[in-house]
Short mmCIF file of C-alpha atoms and ligand atoms in Angstrom, two decimals:
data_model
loop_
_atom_site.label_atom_id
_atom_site.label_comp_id
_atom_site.label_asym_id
_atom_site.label_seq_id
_atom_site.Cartn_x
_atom_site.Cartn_y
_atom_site.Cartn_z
CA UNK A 67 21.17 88.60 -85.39
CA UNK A 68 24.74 87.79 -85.44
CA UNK A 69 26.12 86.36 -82.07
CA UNK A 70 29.52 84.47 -80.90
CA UNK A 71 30.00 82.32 -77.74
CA UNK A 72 33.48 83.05 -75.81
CA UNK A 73 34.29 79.75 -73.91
CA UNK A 74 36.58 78.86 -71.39
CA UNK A 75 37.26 77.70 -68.52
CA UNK A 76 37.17 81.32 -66.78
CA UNK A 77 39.17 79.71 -63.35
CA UNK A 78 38.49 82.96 -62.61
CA UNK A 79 37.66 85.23 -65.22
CA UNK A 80 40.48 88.09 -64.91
CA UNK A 81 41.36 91.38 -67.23
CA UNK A 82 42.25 89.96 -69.88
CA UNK A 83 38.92 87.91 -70.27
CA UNK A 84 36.74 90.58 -70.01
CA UNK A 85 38.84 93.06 -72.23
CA UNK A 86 38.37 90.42 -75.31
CA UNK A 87 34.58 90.31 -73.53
CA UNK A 88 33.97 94.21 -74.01
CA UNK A 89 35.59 93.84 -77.16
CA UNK A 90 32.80 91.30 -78.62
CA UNK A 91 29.85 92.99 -77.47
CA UNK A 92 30.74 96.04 -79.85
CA UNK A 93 31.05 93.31 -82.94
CA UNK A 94 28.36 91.14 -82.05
CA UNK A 95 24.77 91.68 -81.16
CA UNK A 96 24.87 88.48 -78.85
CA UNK A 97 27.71 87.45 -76.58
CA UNK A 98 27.49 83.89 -75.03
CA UNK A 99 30.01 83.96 -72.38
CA UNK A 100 30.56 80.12 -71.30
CA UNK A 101 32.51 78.51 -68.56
CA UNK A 102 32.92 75.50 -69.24
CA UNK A 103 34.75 72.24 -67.80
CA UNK A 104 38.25 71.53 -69.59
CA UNK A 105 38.16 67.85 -68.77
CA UNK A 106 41.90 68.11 -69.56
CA UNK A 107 42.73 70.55 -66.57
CA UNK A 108 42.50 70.16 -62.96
CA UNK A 109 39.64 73.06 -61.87
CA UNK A 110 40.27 75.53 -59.00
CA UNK A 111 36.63 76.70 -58.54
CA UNK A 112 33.07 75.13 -58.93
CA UNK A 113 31.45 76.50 -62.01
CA UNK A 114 29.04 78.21 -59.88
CA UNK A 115 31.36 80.28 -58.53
CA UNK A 116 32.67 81.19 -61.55
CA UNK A 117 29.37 82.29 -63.00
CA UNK A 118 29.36 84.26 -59.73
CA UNK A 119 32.62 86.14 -60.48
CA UNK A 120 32.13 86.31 -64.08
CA UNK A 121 28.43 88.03 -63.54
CA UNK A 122 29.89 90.43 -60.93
CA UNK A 123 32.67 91.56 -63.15
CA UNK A 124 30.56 91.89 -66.36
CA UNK A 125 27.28 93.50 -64.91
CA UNK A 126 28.53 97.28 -65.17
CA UNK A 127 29.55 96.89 -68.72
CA UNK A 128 28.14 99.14 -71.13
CA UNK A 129 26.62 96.47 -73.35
CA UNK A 130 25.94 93.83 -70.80
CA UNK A 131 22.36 93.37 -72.29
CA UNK A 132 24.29 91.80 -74.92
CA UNK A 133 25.90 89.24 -72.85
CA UNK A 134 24.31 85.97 -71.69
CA UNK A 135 26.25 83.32 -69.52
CA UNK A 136 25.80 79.67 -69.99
CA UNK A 137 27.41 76.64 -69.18
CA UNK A 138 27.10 72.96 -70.42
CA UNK A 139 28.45 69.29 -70.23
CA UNK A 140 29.52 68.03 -73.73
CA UNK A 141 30.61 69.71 -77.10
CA UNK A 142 31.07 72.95 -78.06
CA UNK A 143 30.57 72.14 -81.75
CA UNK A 144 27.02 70.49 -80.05
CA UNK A 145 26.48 74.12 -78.50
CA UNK A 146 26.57 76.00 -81.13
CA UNK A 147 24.66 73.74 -83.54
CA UNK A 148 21.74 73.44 -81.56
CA UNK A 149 21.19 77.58 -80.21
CA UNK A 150 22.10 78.49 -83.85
CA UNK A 151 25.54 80.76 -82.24
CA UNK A 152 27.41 82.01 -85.59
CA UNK A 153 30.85 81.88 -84.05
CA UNK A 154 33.06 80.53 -81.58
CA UNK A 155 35.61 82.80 -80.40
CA UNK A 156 39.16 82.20 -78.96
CA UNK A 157 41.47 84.38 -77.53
CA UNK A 158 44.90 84.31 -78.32
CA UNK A 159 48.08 86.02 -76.11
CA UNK A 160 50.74 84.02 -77.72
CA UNK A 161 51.48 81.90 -80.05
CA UNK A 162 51.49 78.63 -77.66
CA UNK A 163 47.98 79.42 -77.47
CA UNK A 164 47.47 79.78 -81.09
CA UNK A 165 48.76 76.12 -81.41
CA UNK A 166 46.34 74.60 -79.36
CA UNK A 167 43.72 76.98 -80.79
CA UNK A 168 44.24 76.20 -84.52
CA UNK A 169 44.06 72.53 -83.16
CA UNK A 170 41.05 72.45 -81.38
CA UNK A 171 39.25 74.74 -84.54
CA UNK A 172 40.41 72.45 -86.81
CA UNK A 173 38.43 69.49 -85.19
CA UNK A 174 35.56 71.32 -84.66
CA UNK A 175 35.76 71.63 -88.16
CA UNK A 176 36.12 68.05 -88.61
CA UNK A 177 33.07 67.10 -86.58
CA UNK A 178 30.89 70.29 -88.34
CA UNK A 179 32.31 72.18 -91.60
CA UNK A 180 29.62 74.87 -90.95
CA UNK A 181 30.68 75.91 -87.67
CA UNK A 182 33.43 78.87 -87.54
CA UNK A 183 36.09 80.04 -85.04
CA UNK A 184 37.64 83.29 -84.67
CA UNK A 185 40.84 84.28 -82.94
CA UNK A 186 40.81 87.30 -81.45
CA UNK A 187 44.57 88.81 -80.12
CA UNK A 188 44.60 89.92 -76.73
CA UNK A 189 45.42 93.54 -76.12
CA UNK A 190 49.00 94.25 -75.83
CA UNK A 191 48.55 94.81 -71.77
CA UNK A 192 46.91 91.98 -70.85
CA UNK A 193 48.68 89.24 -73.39
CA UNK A 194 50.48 87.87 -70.39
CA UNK A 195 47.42 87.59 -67.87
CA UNK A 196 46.80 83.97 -67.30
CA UNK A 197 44.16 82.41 -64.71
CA UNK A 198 47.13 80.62 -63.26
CA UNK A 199 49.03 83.68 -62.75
CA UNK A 200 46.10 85.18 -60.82
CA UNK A 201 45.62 82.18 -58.92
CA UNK A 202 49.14 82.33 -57.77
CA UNK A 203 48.99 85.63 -56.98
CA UNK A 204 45.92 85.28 -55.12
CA UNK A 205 47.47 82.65 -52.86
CA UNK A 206 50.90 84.48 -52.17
CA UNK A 207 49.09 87.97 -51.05
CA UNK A 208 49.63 89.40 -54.18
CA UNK A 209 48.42 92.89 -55.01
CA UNK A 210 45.49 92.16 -57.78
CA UNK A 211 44.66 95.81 -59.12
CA UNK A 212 46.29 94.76 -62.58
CA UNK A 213 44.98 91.49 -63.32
CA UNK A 214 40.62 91.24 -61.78
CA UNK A 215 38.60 94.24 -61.44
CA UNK A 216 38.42 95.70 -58.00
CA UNK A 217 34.51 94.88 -57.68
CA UNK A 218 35.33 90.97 -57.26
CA UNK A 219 38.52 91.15 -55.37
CA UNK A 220 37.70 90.41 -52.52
CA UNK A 221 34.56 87.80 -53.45
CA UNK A 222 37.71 85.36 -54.83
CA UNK A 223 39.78 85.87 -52.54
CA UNK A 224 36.89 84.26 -49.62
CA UNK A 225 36.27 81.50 -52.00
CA UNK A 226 40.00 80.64 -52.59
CA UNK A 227 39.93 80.34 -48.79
CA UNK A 228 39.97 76.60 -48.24
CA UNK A 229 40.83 75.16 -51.91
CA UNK A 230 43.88 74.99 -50.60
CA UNK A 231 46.29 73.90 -47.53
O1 PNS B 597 40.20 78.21 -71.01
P1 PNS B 597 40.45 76.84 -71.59
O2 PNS B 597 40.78 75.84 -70.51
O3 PNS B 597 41.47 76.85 -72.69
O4 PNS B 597 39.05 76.37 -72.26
C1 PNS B 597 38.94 75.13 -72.93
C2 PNS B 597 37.48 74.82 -73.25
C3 PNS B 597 36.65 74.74 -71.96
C4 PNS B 597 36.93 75.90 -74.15
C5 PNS B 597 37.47 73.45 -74.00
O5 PNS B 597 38.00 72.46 -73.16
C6 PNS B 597 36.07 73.04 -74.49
O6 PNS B 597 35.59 73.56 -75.45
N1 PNS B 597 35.44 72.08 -73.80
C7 PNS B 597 34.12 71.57 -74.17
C8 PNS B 597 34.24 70.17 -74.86
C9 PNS B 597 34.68 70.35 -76.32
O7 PNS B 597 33.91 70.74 -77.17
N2 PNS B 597 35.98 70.06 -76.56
C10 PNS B 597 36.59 70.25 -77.87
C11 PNS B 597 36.59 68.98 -78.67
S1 PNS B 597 37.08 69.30 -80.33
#
């Protein structure tokens, strides 16, 4: 059975995400979707309420069966070892993120030889989506139908009330 895991740090999922998402589920038998804690990054939302939004916006998908979510503390290279996961796939809008990709797969590499990463290019549309954008939006009133499906809306919008002043 081939399968891939998709991490990030999904703070929240948006468009773009679940576009490479979709995209996977027709390539791969098993999608591990996995938001995970980039110790490097200042978090918005809990991981719990990213599972929430990232399970809302995924459960009408045609091939949901295909997805599982999961979330851990440690390495990915760890991960992927241990549940026997083929691939780890990246997404890449630009190529700012392809330097810190090729970085980050390259010492995976260096800590496992076996384990593979794949960069997948977002689609043309949604290559200048970013969490942060959607964030900011979110804060300043902005009008969302572009960048998170409609179905979760209004779910992040009550749990962004209060993360900030
Ligand atoms: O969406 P992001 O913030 O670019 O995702 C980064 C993430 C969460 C995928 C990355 O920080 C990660 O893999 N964290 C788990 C720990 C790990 O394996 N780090 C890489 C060491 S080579």
């Amino acid at each position: 059975m081939s399968s891939c895991i998709y991490p990030g740090s999904f703070d929240p999922i948006h468009n773009g995400h679940i576009d490479v998402i979709e995209n996977l589920t027709l390539i791969f038998d098993k999608v591990y979707v996995a938001p995970l804690i980039n110790k490097n990054k200042k978090g918005r939302f809990c991981v719990s309420d990213r599972i929430l939004f990232i399970e809302k916006a995924l459960v009408d998908l045609e091939n949901y069966d295909k997805i599982e979510i999961v979330t851990f503390d440690g390495l990915l290279a760890d991960f992927v070892v241990e549940n026997k996961v083929n691939t780890i796939v990246k997404g890449l809008r630009n190529t700012m993120d392809f330097e810190m990709e090729k970085e980050m797969a390259h010492s995976i590499k260096l800590l496992d030889n076996n384990v593979q990463t794949l960069f997948f290019p977002a689609t043309p549309k949604y290559s200048s989506i970013s969490s942060t954008i959607v964030y900011d939006l979110i804060k300043n009133n902005g009008n969302l139908k572009s960048f998170l499906p409609k179905d979760i809306v209004e779910m992040v919008k009550q749990k962004t009330e209060g993360l900030y002043e």
